[in-house]
Short mmCIF file of N, CA and C in Angstrom, two decimals:
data_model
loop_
_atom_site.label_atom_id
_atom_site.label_comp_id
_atom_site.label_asym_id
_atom_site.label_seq_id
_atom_site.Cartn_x
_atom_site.Cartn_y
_atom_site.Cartn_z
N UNK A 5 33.25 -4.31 42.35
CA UNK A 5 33.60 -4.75 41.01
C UNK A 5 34.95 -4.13 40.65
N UNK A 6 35.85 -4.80 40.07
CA UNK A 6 37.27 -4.61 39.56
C UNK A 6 36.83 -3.80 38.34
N UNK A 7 38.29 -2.71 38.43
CA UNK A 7 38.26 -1.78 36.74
C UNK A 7 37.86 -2.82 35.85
N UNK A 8 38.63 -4.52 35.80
CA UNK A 8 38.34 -5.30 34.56
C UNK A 8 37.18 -5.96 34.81
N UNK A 9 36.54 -6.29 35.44
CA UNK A 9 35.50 -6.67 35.59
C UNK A 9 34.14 -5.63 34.54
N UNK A 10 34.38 -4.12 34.79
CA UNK A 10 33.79 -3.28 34.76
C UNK A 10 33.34 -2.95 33.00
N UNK A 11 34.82 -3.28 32.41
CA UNK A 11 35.14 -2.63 31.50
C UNK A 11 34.79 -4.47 30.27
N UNK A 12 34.81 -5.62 31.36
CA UNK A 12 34.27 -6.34 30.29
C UNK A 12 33.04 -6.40 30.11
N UNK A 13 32.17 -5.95 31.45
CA UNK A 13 30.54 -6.00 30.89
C UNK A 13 30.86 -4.75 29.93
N UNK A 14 31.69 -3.71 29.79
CA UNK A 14 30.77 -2.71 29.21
C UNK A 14 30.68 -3.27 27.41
N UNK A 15 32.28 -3.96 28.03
CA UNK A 15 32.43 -4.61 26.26
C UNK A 15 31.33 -5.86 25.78
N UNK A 16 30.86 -6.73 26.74
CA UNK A 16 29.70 -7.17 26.14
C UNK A 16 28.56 -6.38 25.97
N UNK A 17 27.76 -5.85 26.63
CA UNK A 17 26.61 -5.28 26.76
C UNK A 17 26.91 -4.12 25.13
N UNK A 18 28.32 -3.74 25.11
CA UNK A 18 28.33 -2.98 23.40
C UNK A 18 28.49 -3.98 23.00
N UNK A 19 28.54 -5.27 22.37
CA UNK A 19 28.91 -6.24 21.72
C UNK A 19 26.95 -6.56 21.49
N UNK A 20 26.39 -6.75 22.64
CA UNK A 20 25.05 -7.27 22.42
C UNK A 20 24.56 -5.88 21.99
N UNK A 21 24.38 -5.09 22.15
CA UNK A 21 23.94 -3.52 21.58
C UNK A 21 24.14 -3.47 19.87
N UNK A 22 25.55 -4.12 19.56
CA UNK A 22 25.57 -4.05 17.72
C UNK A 22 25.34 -5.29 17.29
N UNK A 23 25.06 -6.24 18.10
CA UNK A 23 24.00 -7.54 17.69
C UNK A 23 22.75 -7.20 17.34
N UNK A 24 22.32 -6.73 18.42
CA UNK A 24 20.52 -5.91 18.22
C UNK A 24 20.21 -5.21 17.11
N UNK A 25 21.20 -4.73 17.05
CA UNK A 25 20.80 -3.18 16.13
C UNK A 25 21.17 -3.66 14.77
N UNK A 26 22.41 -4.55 14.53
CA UNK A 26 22.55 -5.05 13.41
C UNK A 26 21.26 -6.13 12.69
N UNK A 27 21.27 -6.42 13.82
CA UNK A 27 19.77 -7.47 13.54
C UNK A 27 18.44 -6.25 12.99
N UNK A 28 18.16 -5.68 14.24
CA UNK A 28 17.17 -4.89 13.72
C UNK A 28 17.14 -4.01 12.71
N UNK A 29 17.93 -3.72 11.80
CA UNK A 29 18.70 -2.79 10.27
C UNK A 29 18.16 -3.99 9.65
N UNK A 30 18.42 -4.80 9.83
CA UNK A 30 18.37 -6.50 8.84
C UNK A 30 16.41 -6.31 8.36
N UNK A 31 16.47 -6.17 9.53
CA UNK A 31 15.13 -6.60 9.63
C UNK A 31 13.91 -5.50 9.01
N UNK A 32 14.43 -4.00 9.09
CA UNK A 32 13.98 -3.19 8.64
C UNK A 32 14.32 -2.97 7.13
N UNK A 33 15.51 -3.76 6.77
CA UNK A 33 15.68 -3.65 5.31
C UNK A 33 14.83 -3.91 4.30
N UNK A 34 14.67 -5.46 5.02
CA UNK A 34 13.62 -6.50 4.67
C UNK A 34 12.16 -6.13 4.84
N UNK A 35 11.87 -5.45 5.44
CA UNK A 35 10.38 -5.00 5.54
C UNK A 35 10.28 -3.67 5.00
N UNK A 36 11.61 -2.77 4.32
CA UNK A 36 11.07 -1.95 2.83
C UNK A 36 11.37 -2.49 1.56
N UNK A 37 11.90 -3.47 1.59
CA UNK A 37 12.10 -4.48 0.29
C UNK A 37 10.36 -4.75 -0.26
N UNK A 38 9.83 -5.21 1.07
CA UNK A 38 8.80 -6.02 1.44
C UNK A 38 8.97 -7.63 0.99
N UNK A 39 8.94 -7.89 2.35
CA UNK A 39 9.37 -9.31 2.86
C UNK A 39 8.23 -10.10 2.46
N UNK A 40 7.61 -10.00 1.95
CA UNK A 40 6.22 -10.67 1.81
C UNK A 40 5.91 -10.71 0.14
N UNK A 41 6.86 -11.99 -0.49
CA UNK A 41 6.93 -11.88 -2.22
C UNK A 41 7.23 -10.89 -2.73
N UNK A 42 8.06 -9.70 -2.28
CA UNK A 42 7.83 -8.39 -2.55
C UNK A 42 7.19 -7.64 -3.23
N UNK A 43 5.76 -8.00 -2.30
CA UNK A 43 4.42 -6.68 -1.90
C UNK A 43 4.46 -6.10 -0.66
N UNK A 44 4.24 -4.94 -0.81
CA UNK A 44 3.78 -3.70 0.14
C UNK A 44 2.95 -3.15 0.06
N UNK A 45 2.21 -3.31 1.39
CA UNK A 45 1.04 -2.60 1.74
C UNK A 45 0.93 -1.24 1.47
N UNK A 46 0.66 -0.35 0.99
CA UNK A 46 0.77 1.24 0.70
C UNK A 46 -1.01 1.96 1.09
N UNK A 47 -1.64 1.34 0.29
CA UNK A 47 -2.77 2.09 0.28
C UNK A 47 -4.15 1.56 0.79
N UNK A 48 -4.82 1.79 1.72
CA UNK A 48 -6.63 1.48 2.47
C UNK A 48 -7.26 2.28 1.45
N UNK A 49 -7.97 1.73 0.73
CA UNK A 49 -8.90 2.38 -0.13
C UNK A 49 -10.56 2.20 0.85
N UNK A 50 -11.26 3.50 1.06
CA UNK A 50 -12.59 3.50 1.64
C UNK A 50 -13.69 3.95 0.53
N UNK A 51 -14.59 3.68 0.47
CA UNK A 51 -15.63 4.27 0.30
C UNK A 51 -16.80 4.57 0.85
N UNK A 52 -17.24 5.91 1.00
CA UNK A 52 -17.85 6.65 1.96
C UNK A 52 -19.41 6.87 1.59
N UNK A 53 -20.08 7.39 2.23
CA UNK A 53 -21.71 7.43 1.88
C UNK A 53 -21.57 9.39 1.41
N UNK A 54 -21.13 9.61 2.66
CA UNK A 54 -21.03 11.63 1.91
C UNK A 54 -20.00 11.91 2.20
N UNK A 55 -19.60 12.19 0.70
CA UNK A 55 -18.23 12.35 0.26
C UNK A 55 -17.69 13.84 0.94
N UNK A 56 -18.40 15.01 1.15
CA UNK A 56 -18.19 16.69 1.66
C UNK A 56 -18.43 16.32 3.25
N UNK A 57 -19.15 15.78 4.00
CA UNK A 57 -18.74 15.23 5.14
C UNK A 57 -17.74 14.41 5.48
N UNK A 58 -17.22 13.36 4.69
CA UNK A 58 -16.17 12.61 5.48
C UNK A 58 -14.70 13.32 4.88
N UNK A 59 -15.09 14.42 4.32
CA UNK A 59 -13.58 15.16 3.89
C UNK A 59 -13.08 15.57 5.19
N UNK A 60 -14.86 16.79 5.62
CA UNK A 60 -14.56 17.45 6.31
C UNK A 60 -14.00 16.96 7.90
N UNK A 61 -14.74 15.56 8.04
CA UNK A 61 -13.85 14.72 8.93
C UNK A 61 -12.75 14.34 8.97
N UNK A 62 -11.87 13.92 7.81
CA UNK A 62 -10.74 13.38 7.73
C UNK A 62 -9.81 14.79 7.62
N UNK A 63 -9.75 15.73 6.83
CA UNK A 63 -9.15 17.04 6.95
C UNK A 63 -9.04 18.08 8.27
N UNK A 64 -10.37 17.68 8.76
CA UNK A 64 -10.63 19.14 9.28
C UNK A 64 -10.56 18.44 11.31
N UNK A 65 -11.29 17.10 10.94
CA UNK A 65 -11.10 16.84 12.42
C UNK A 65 -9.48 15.72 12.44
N UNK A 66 -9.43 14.75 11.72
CA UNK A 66 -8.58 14.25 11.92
C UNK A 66 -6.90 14.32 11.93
N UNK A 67 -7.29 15.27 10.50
CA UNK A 67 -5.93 16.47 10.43
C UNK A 67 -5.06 15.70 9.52
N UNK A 68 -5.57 15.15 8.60
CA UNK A 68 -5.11 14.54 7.49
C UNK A 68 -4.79 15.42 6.58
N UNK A 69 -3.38 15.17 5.85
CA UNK A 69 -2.97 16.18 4.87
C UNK A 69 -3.60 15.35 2.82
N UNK A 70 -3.81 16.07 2.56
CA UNK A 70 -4.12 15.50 1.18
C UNK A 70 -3.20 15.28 -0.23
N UNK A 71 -2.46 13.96 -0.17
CA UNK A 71 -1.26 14.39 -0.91
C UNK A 71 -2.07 14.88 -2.33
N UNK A 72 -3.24 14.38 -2.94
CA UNK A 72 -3.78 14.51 -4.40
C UNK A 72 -4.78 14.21 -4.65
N UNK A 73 -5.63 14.31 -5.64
CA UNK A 73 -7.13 14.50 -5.92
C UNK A 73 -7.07 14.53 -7.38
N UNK A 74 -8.16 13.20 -7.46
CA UNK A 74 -8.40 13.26 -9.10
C UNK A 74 -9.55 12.57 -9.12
N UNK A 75 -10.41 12.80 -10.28
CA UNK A 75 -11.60 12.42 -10.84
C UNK A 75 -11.87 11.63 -12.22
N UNK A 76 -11.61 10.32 -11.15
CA UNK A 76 -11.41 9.04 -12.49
C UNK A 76 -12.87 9.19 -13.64
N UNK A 77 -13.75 9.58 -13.23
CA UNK A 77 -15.17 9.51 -14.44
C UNK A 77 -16.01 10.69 -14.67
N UNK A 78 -15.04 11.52 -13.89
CA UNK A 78 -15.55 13.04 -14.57
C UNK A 78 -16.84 13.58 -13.11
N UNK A 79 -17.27 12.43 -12.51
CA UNK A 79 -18.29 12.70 -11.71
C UNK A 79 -17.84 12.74 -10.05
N UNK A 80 -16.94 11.98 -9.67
CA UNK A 80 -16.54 11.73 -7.92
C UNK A 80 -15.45 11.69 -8.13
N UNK A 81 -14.69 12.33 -7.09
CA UNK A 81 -13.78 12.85 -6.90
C UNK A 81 -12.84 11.78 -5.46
N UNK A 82 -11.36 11.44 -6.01
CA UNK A 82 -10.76 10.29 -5.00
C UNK A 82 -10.06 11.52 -4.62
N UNK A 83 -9.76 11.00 -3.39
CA UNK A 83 -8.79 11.87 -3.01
C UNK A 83 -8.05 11.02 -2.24
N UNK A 84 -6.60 11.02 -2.23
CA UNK A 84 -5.69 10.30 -0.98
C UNK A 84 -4.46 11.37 0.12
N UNK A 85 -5.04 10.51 1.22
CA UNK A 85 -4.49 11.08 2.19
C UNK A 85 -3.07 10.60 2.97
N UNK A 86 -2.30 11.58 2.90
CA UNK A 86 -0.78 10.54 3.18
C UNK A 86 -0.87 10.36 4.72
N UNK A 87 -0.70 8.77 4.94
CA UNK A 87 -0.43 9.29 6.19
C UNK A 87 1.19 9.01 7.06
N UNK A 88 1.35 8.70 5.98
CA UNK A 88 3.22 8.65 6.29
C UNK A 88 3.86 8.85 4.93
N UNK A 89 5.16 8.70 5.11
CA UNK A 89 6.08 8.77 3.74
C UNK A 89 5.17 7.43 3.04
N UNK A 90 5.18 6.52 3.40
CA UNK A 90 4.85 5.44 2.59
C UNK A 90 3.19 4.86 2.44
N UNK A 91 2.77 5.67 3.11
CA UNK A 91 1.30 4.92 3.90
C UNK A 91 -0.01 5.87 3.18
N UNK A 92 -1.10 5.88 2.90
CA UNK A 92 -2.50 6.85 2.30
C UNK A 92 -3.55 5.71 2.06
N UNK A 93 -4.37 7.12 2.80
CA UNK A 93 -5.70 6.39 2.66
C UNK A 93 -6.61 6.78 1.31
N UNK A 94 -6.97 6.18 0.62
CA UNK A 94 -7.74 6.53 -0.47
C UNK A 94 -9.32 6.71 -0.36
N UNK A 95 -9.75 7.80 -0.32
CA UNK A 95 -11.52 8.05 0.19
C UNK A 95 -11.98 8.15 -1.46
N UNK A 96 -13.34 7.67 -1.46
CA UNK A 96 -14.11 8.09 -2.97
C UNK A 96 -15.73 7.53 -2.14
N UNK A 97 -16.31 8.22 -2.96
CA UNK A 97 -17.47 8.11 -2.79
C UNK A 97 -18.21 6.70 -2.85
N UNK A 98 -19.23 6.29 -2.28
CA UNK A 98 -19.91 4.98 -2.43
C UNK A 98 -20.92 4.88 -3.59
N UNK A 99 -20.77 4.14 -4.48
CA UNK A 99 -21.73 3.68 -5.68
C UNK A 99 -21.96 2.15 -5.53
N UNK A 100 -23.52 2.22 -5.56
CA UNK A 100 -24.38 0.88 -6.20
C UNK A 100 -23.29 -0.21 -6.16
N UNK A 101 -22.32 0.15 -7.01
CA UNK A 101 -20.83 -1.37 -7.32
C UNK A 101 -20.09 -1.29 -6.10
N UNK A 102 -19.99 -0.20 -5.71
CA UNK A 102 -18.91 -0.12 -4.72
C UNK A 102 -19.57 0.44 -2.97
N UNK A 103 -20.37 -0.79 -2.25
CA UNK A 103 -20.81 -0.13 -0.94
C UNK A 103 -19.48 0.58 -0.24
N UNK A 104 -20.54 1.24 0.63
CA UNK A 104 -19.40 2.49 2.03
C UNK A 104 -18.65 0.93 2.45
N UNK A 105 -17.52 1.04 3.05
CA UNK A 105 -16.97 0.65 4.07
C UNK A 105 -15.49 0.38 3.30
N UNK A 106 -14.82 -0.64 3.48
CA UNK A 106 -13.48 -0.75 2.83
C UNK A 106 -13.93 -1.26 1.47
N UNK A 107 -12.73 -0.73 0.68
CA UNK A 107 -13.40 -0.87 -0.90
C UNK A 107 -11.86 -1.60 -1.52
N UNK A 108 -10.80 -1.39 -0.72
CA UNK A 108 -9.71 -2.37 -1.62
C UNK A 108 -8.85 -1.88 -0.45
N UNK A 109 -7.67 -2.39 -1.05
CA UNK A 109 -6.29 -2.48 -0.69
C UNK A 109 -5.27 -2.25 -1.94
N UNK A 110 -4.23 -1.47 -1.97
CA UNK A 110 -3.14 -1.92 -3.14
C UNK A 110 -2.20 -2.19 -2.34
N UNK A 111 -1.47 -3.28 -3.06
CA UNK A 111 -0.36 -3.55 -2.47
C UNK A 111 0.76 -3.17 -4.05
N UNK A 112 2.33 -2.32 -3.40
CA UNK A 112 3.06 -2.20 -4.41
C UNK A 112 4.19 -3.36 -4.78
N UNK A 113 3.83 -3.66 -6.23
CA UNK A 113 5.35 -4.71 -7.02
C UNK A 113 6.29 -3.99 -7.62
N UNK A 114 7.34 -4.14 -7.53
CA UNK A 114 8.60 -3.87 -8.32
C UNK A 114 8.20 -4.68 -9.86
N UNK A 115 7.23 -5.95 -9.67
CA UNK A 115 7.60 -6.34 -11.07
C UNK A 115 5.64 -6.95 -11.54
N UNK A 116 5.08 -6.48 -11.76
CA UNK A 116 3.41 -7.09 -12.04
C UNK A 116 3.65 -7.98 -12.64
N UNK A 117 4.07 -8.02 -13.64
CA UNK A 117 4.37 -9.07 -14.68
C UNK A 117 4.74 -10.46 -13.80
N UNK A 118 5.91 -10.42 -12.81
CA UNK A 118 6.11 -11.59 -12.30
C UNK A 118 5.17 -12.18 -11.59
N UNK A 119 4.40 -10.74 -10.87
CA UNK A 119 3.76 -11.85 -9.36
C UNK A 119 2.60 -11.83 -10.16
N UNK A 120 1.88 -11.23 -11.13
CA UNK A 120 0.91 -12.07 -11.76
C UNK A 120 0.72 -13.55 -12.38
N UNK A 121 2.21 -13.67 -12.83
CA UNK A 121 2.46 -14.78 -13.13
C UNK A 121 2.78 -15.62 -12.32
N UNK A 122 3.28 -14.86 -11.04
CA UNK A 122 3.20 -16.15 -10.30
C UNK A 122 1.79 -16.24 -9.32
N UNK A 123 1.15 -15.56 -8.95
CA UNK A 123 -0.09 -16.04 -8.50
C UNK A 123 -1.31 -16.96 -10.04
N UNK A 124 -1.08 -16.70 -10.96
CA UNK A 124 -1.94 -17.94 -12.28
C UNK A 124 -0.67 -19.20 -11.76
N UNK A 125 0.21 -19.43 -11.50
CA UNK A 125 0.97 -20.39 -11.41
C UNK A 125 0.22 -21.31 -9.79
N UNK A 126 0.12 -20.10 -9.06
CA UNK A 126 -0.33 -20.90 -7.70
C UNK A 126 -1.75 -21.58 -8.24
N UNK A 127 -2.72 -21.15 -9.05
CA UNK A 127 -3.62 -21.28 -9.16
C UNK A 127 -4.64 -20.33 -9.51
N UNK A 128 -4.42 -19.49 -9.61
CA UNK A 128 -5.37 -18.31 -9.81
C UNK A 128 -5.82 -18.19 -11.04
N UNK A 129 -7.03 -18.51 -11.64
CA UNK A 129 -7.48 -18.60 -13.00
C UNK A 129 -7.65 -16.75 -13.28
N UNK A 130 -7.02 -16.50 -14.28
CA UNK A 130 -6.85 -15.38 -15.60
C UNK A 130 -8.88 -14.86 -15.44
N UNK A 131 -9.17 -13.52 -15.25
CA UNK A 131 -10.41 -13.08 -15.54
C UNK A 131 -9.92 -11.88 -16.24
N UNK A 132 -11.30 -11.65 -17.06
CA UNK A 132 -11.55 -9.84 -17.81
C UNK A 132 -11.23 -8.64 -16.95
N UNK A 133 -10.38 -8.06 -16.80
CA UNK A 133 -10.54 -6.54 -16.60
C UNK A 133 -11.36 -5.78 -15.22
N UNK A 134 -12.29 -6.16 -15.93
CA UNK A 134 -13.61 -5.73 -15.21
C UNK A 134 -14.40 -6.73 -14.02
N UNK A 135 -13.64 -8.37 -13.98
CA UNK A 135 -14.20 -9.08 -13.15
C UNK A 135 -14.13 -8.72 -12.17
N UNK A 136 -15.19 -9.33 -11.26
CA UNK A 136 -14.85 -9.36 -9.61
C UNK A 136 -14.93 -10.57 -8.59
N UNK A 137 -14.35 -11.62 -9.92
CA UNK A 137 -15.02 -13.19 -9.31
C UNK A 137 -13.91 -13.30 -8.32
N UNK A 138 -14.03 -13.89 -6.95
CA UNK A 138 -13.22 -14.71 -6.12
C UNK A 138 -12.23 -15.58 -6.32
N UNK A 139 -10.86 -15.23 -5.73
CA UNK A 139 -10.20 -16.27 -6.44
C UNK A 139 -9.50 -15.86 -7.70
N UNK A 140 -9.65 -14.94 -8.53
CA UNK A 140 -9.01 -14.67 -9.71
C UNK A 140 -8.22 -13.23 -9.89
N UNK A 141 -7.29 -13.42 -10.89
CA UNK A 141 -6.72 -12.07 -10.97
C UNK A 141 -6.81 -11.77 -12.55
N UNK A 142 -6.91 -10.50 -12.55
CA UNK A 142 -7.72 -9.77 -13.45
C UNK A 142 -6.12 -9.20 -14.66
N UNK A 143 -6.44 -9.31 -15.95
CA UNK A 143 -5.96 -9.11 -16.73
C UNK A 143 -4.93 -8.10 -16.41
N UNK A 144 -3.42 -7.57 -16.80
CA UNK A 144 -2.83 -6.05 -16.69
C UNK A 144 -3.27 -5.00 -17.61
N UNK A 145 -3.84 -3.90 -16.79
CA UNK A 145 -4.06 -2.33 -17.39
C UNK A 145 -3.43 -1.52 -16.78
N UNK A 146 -3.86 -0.60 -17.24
CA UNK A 146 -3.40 1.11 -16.67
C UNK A 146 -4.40 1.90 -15.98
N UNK A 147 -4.44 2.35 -14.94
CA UNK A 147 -4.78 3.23 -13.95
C UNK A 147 -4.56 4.58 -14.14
N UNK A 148 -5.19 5.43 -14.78
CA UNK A 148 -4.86 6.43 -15.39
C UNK A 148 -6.27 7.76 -14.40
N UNK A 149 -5.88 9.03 -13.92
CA UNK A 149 -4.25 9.51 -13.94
C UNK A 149 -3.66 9.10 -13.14
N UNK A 150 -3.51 7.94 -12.35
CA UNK A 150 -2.62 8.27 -11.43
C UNK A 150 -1.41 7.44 -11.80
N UNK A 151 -1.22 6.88 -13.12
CA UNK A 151 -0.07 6.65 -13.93
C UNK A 151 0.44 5.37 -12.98
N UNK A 152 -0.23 4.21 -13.00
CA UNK A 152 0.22 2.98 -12.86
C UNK A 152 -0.23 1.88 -13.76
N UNK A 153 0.40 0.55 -13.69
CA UNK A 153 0.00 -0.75 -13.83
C UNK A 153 -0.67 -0.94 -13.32
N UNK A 154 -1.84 -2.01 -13.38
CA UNK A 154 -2.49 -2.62 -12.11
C UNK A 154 -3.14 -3.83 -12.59
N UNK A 155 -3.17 -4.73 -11.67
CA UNK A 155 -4.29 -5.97 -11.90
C UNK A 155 -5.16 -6.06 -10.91
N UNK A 156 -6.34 -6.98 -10.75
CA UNK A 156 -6.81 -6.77 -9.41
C UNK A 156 -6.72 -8.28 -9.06
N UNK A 157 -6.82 -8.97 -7.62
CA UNK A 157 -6.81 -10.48 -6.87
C UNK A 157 -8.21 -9.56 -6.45
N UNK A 158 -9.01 -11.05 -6.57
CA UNK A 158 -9.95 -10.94 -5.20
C UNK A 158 -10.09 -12.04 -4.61
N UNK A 159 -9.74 -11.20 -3.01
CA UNK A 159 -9.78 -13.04 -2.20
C UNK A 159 -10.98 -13.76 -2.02
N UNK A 160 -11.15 -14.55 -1.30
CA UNK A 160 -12.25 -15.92 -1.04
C UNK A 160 -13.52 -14.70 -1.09
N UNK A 161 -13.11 -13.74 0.18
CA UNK A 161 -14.28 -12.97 0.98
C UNK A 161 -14.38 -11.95 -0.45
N UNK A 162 -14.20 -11.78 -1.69
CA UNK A 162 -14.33 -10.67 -2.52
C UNK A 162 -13.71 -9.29 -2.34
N UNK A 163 -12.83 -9.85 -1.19
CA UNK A 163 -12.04 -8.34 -1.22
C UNK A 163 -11.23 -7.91 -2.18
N UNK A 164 -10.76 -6.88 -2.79
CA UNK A 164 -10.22 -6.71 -3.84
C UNK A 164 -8.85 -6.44 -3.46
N UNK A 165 -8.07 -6.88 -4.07
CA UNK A 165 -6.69 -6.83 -3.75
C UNK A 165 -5.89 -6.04 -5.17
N UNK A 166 -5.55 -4.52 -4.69
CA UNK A 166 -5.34 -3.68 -6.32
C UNK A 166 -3.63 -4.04 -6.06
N UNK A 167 -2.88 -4.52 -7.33
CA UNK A 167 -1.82 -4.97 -7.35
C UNK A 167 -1.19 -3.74 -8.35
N UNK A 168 0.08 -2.81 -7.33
CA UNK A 168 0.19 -1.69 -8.37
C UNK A 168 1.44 -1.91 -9.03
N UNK A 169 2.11 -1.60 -10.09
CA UNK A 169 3.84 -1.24 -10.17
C UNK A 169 3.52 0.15 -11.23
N UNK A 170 4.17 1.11 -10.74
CA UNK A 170 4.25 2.71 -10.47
C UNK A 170 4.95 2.53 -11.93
N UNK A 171 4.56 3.97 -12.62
CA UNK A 171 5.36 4.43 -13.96
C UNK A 171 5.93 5.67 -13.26
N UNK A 172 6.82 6.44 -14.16
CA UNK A 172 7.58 7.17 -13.80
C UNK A 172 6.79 8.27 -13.38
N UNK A 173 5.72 8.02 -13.46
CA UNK A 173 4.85 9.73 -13.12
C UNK A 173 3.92 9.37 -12.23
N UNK A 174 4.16 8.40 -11.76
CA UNK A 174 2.89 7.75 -10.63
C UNK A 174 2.67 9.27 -9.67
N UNK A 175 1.53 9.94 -9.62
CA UNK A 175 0.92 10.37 -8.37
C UNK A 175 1.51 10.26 -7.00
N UNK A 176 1.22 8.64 -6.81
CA UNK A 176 1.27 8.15 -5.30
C UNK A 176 3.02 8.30 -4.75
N UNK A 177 3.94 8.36 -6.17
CA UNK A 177 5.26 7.77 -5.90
C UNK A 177 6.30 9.80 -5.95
N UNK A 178 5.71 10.42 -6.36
CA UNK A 178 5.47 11.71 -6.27
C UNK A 178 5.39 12.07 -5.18
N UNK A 179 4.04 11.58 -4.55
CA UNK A 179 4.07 12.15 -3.03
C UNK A 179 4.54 11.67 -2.13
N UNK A 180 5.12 10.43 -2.28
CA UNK A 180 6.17 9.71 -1.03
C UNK A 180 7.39 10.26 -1.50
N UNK A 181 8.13 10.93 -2.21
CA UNK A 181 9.13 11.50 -2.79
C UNK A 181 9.23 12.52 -2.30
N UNK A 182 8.32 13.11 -1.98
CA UNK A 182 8.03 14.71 -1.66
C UNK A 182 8.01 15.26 -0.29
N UNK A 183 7.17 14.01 0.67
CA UNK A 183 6.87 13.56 2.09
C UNK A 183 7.81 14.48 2.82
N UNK A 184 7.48 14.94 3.64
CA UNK A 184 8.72 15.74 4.50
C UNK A 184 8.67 15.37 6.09
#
């Protein structure tokens, strides 16, 4: 192979190298925007059968760090576990309303107001607060302490879909801030 021969692959192969990479920046931009109506997946909410056993599993064997802990009704205690800058699992105990196994999802909005309005626009008939009918999304409240908005979707299967946008003191937005 000739010096020029040599020196033009090297100049393509860097030419396709800041194609790639420019592409792949693109692409990673777009997937912390969240590319998907902009929602993001953030939080697996579980609920567990024994709450002092599956701590001691998730802490002690799995090696989960605990970004925070609070006690929405005075009686059971949530606790979430970060498992990245952006990522936590939310454990709480299992009640009568709420069997063990997966108990929600939140996904985070920059704007509730819009994508509520725009999921009643797709079709989604307006429920109380407190519903859990299929198919509907649930009035806007507050999530208190952990200092958010929220509505809830539940899909076909009744899964609950918790729709958050963070106040300035959000908990969750605290500990991705903090993340090291």
């Amino acid at each position: 192979m000739t010096r020029l021969g040599f020196y033009l692959r090297a100049g393509v192969f860097f030419l396709v190298g800041v194609a790639v990479g420019t592409l792949l920046m693109q692409r990673t931009a777009a997937q912390e925007k969240g590319a998907n109506n902009g929602l993001k997946l953030l939080v697996v909410g579980i609920a567990v059968k024994d709450y002092p056993e599956s701590q001691n599993f998730y802490e002690k064997k799995m090696g989960f760090k605990t970004a925070f802990k609070f006690s929405p009704d005075g009686k059971r205690t949530t606790t979430y576990y970060q498992m990245g800058r952006d990522s936590f699992l939310e454990m709480q105990s299992a009640t009568p309303e709420m069997p063990e196994g997966l108990s929600h999802v939140h996904l985070l909005t920059d704007n509730l107001d819009a994508t509520v309005a725009r999921l009643r626009q797709a079709g989604m008939p307006a429920s109380a607060r407190t519903a859990t009918t299929p198919g509907t999304v649930t009035e806007i409240g507050m999530v208190q302490p952990a200092n958010v908005r929220s509505a809830n979707v539940f899909d076909p299967n009744g899964i609950r879909i918790e729709l958050n946008e963070w106040l300035p003191e959000s908990l969750t937005k605290k500990a991705m801030e903090s993340w090291k």
